[in-house]
Coordinates of C-alpha atoms in Angstrom, one line a residue:
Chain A
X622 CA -21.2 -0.8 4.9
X623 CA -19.6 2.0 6.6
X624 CA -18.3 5.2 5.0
X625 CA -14.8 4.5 4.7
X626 CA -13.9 8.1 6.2
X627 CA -16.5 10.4 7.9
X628 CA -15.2 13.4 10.0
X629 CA -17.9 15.1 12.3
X630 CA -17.1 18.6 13.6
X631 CA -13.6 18.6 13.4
X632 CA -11.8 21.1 14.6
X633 CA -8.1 22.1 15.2
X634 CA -6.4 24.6 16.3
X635 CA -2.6 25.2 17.1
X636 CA -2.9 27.6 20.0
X637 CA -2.4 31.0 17.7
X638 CA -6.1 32.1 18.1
X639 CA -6.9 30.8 14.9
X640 CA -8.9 27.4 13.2
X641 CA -6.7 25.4 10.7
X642 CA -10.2 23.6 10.8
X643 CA -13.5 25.0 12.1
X644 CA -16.4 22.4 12.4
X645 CA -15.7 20.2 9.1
X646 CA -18.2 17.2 8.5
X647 CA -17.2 15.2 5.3
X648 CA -18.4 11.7 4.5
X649 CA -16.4 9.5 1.9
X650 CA -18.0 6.3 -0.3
X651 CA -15.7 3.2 -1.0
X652 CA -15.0 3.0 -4.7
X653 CA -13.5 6.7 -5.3
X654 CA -10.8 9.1 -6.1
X655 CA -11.3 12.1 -4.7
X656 CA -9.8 15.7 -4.6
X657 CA -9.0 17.3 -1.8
X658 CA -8.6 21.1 -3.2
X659 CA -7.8 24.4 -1.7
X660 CA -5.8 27.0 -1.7
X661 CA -3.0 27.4 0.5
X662 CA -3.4 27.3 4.4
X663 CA -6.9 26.2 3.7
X664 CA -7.0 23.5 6.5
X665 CA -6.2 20.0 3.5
X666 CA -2.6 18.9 5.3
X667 CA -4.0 19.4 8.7
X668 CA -7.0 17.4 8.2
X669 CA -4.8 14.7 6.4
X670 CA -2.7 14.9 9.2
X671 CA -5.9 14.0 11.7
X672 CA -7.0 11.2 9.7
X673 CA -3.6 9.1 10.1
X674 CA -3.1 9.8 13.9
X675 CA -0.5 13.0 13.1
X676 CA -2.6 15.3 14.8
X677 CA -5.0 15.1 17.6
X678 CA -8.3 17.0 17.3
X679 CA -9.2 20.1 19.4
X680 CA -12.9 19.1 19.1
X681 CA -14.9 16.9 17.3
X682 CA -13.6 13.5 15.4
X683 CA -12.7 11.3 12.4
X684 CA -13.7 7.3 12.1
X685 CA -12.0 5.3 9.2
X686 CA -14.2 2.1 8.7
X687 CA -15.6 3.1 12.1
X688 CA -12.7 3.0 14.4
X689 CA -10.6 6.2 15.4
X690 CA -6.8 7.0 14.0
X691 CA -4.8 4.2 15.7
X692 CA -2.9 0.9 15.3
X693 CA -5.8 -0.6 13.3
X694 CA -6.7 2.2 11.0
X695 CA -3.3 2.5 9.7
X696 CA -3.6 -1.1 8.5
X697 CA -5.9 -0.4 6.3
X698 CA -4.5 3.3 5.2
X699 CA -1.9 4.1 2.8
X700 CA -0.4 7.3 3.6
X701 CA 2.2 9.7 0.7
X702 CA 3.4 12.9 3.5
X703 CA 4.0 15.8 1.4
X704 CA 7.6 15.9 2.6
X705 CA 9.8 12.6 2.0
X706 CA 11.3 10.8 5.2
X707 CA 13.4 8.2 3.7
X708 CA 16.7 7.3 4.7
X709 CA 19.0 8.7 2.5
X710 CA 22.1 6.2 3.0
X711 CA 19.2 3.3 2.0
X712 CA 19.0 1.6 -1.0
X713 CA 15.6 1.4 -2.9
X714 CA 16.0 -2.3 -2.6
X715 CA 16.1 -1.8 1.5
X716 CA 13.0 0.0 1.5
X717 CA 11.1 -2.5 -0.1
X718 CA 12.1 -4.7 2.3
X719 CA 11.1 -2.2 5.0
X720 CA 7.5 -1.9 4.0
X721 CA 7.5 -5.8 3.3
X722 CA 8.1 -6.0 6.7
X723 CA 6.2 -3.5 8.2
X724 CA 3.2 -4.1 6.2
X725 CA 1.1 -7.1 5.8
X726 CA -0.6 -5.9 2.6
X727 CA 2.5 -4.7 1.0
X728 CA 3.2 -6.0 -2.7
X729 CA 6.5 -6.4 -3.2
X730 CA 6.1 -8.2 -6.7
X731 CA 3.6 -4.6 -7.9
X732 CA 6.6 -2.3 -6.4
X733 CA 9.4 -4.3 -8.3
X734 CA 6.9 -4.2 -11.0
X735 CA 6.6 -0.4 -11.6
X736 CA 10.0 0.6 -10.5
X737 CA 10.9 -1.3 -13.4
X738 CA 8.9 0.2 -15.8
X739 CA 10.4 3.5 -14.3
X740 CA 13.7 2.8 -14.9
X741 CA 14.3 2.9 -11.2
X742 CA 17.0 0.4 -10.3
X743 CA 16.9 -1.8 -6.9
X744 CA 20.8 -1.0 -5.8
X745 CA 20.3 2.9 -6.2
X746 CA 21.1 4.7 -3.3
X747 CA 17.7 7.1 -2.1
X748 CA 20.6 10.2 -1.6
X749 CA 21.9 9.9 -5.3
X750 CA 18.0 10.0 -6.9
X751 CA 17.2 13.1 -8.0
X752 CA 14.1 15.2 -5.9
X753 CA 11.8 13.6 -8.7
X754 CA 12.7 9.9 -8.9
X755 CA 12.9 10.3 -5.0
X756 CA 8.6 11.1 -5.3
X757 CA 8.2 8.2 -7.4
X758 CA 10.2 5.9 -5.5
X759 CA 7.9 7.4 -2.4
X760 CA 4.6 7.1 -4.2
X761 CA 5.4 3.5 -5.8
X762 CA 5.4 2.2 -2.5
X763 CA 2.4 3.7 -1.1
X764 CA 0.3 2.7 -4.3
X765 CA 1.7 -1.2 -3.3
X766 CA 0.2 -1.4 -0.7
X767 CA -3.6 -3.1 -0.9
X768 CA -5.2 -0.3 1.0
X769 CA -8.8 0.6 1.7
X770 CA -7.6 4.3 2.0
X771 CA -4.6 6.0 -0.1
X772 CA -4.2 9.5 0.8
X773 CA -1.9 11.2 -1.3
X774 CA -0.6 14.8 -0.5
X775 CA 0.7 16.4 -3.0
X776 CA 1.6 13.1 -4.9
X777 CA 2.4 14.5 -8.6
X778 CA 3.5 18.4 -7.6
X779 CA 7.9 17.7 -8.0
X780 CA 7.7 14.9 -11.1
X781 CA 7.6 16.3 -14.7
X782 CA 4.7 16.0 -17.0
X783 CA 5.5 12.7 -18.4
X784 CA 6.2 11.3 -15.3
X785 CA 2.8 12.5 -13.6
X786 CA 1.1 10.5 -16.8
X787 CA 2.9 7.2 -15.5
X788 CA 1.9 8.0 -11.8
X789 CA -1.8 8.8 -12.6
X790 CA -1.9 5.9 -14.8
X791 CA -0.2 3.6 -11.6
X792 CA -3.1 4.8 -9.4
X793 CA -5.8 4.1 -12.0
X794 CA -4.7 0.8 -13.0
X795 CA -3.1 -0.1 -9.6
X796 CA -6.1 0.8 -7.3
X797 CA -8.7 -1.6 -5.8
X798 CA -12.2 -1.0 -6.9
X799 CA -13.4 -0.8 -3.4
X800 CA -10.7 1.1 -2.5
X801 CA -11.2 5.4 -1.9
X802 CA -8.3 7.8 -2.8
X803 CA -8.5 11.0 -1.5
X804 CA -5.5 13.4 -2.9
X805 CA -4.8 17.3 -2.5
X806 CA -2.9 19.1 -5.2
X807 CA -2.3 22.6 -6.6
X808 CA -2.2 20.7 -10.7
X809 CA -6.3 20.6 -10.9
X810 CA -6.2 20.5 -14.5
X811 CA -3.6 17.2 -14.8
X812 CA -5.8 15.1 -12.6
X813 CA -9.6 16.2 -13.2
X814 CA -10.3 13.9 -15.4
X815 CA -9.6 11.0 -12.8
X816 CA -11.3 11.8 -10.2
X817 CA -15.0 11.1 -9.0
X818 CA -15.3 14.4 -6.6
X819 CA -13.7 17.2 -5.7
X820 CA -13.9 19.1 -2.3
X821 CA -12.9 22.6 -1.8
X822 CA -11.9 23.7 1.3
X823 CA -12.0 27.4 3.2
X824 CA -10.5 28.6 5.7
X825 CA -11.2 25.0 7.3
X826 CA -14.4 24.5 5.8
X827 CA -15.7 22.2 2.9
X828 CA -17.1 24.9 0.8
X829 CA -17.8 22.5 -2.1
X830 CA -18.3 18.7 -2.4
X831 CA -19.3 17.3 -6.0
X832 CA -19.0 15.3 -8.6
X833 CA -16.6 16.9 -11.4
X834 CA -19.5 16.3 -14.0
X835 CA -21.8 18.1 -12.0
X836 CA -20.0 20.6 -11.8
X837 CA -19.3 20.8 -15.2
X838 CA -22.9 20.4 -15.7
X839 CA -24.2 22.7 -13.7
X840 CA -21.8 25.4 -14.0
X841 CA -20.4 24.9 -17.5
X842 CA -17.2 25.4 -16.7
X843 CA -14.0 22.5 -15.5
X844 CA -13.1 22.2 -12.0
X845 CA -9.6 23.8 -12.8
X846 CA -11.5 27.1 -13.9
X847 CA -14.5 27.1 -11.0
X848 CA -11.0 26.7 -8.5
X849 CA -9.7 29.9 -9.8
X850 CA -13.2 32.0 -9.4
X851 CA -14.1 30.6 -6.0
X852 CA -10.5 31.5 -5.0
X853 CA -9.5 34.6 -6.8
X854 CA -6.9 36.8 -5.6
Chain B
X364 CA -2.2 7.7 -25.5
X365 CA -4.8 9.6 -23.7
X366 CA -7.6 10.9 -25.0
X367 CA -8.1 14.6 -25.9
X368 CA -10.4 16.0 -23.6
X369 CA -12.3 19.7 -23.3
X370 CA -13.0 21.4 -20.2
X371 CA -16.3 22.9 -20.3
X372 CA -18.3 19.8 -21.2
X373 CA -19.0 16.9 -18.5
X374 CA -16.4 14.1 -19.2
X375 CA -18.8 11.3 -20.1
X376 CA -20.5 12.6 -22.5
X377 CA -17.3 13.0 -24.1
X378 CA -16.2 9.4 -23.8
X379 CA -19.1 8.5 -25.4
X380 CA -18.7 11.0 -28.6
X381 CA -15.2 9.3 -28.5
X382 CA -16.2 5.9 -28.2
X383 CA -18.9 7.1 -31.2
X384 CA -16.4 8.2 -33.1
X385 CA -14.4 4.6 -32.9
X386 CA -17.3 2.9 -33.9
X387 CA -18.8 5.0 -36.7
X388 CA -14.6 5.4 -37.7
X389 CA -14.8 1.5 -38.2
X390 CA -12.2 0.8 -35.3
X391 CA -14.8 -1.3 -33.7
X392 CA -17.0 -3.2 -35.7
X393 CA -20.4 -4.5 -35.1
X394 CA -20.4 -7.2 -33.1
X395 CA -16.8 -6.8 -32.0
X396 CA -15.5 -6.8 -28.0
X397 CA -15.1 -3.7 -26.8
X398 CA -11.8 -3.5 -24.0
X399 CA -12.8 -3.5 -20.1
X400 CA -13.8 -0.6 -18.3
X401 CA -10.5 -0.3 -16.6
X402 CA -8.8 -0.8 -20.0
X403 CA -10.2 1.9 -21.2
X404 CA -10.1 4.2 -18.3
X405 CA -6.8 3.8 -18.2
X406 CA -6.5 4.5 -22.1
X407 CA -8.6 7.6 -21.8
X408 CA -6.6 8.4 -18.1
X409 CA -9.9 9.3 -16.5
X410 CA -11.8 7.6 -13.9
X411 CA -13.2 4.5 -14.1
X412 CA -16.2 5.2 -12.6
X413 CA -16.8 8.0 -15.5
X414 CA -16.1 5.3 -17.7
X415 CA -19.1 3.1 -16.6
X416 CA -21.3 6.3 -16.6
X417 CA -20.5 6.5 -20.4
X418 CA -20.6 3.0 -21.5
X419 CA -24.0 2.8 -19.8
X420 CA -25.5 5.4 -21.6
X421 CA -24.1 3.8 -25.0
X422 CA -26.0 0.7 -23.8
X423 CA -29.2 2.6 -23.3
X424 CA -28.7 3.9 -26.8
X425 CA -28.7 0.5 -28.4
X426 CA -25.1 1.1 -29.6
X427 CA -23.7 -1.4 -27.3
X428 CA -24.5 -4.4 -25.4
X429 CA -23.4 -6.3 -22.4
X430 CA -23.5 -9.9 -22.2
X431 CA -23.5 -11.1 -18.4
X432 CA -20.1 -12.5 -18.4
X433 CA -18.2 -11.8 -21.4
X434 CA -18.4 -7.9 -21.5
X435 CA -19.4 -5.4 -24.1
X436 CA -20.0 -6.0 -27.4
X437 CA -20.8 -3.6 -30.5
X438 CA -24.4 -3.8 -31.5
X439 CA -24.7 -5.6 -35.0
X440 CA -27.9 -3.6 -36.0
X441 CA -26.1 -1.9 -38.8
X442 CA -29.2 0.0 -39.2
X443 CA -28.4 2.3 -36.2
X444 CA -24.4 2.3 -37.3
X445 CA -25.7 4.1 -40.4
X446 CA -28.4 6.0 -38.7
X447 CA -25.0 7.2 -36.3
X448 CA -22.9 8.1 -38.9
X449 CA -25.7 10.2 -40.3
X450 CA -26.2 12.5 -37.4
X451 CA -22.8 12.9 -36.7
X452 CA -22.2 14.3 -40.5
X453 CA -25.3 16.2 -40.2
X454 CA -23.5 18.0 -36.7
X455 CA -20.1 18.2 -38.6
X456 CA -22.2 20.2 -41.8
X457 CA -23.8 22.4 -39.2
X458 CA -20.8 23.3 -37.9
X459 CA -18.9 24.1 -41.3
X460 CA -22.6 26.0 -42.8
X461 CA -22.3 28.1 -39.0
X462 CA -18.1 29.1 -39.6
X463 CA -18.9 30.0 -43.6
X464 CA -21.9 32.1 -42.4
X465 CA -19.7 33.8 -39.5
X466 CA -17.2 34.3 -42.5
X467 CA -20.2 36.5 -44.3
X468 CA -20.7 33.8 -47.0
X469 CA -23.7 33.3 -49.4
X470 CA -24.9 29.8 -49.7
X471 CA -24.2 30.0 -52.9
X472 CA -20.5 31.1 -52.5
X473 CA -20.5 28.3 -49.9
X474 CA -21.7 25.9 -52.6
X475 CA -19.2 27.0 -55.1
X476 CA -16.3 27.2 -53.0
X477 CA -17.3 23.5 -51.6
X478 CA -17.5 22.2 -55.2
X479 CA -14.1 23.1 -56.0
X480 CA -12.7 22.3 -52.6
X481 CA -13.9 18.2 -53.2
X482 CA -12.4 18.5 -56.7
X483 CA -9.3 19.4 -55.5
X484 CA -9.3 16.9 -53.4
X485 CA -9.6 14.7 -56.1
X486 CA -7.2 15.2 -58.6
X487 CA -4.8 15.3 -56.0

């Protein structure tokens, strides 16, 4: 089977002179959640942005399941933009029926589901949610969606820590074996323990790709406290 | 609830101290059905795949046992429960002889001061 994502020297630049990603090869297995870790202006929304057709690249590429960002990869990827773009005048109830509609592997009956146990009602208006309930609303129908790929950007950084409990515990019991989740987040610590690897990147670079318990092995020390060495101010 | 974790140590070998602990603590109990990996990922909140990792190892160690279908089960040697508990008191008296020595106490005055501290948990 194919890597589900595999990105061979991809670069992008914006036209200032400078590489928001310089030459990045990364390779990702079905079956795994995965951290995408840097600090900021490290090159992690740009390269999310290549891998659902956002962004063209300057040179090199990115295959999902084989096939380049298009119409057929964004069947099979589940996308959470850092920054919302829902309809503020809808209701949550309209926007399930949005990406019914738009999406054949949508799960209306798994959103419904874990709005519930959210305490998010169908007939609330998007504009009177607060910033918070907004990201859940967002995230809840991303993760009900039967994806091959979720990528998540920033998915847990506006909701409070109760609420980032529910959310990691929706994408642990929600996702599909076979399914690969790749996130990027500032909170290491709240969300090492569910992932399979992390990658750091660098100035557009993967400087680090590895399993969290090697790295715990081999370094003796969590992800969390390896971030803040390898990227001390 | 989830699962208190520490940072420095590779996560499945503490699932399986935790899962250790359950067993030894008499939550599981030879021969019972331990839940599904995802069940207990999503227990512990870590990932599944970790999970699998740990509840392999505890089946290389004889503690548990798969059965094709049905899933894990608790090993019924009771032998090896009691063998478990031992070590893992041995590691807890380690630890306690270690603090007491750190404290500058002579195994005597660690002896004497145990004495009383189990006697006073009696009477209480």
């Amino acid at each position: 089977m194919k890597p589900i994502l595999e990105c061979y020297g991809l670069s992008k630049t914006y036209g200032n002179g400078r590489w928001a990603l310089s030459n990045l090869n990364l390779s990702l297995e079905r079956g795994q959640i995965v951290g995408l870790l840097g600090p900021n202006g490290s090159g992690k929304t740009t390269l999310i942005k290549l891998i659902n057709d956002l962004l063209v690249p300057t040179e090199g590429g990115v295959q999902i399941d084989g096939n380049l960002p298009g119409v057929e990869t964004k069947k099979i990827v589940s996308y959470l933009p850092e920054r919302t773009y829902l309809t503020p005048s809808w209701k949550v109830q309209d926007l399930i029926t949005y990406f019914g509609d738009f999406y054949e592997n949508f799960r209306r009956d798994r959103a419904e589901e874990m709005l519930e146990a959210l305490g998010i009602s169908l007939h609330a208006r998007l504009r009177t949610l607060s910033k918070g309930t907004r990201e859940k609303v967002q995230l809840v129908m991303v993760m009900s969606r039967d994806a091959q790929l979720y990528i998540l950007d920033e998915p847990i950084g506006g909701v409070d820590p109760a609420a980032r409990d529910y959310i990691l515990n929706t994408i642990l019991s929600n996702y599909n074996e076979n399914a690969t989740i790749l996130l990027s987040t500032h909170l290491i610590s709240d969300i090492e323990n569910i992932l399979d690897r992390v990658i750091f990147l660098q100035n557009g670079q993967v400087v680090l790709n590895a399993s969290v318990d090697e790295v715990r092995m081999e370094q003796k020390k969590s992800v969390d406290m390896l971030f803040r060495e390898v990227f001390r101010c | 609830m989830t699962w208190v974790l520490d940072n420095n140590m590779p996560i499945y070998l503490q699932l399986m101290r935790r899962i250790q602990q359950d067993i030894i603590s008499g939550r599981y109990g030879p021969g019972d059905k331990l839940p599904s990996v995802r069940e207990l990922a999503v227990e512990a909140a870590v990932n599944p795949n970790t999970m699998q990792k740990a509840l392999s190892e505890l089946e290389r160690n004889g503690l548990v046992y798969s059965q094709r279908t049905s899933g894990r089960f608790i090993t019924e040697d009771e032998e090896l429960l009691k063998e478990l508990k031992k070590e893992q008191a041995a590691r807890y008296l380690e630890e306690f002889i270690e603090n007491m020595h750190n404290l500058g106490l002579k195994d005597d005055e660690i002896r004497s001061l145990f004495e009383d501290a189990v006697k006073g948990d009696k009477e209480e």
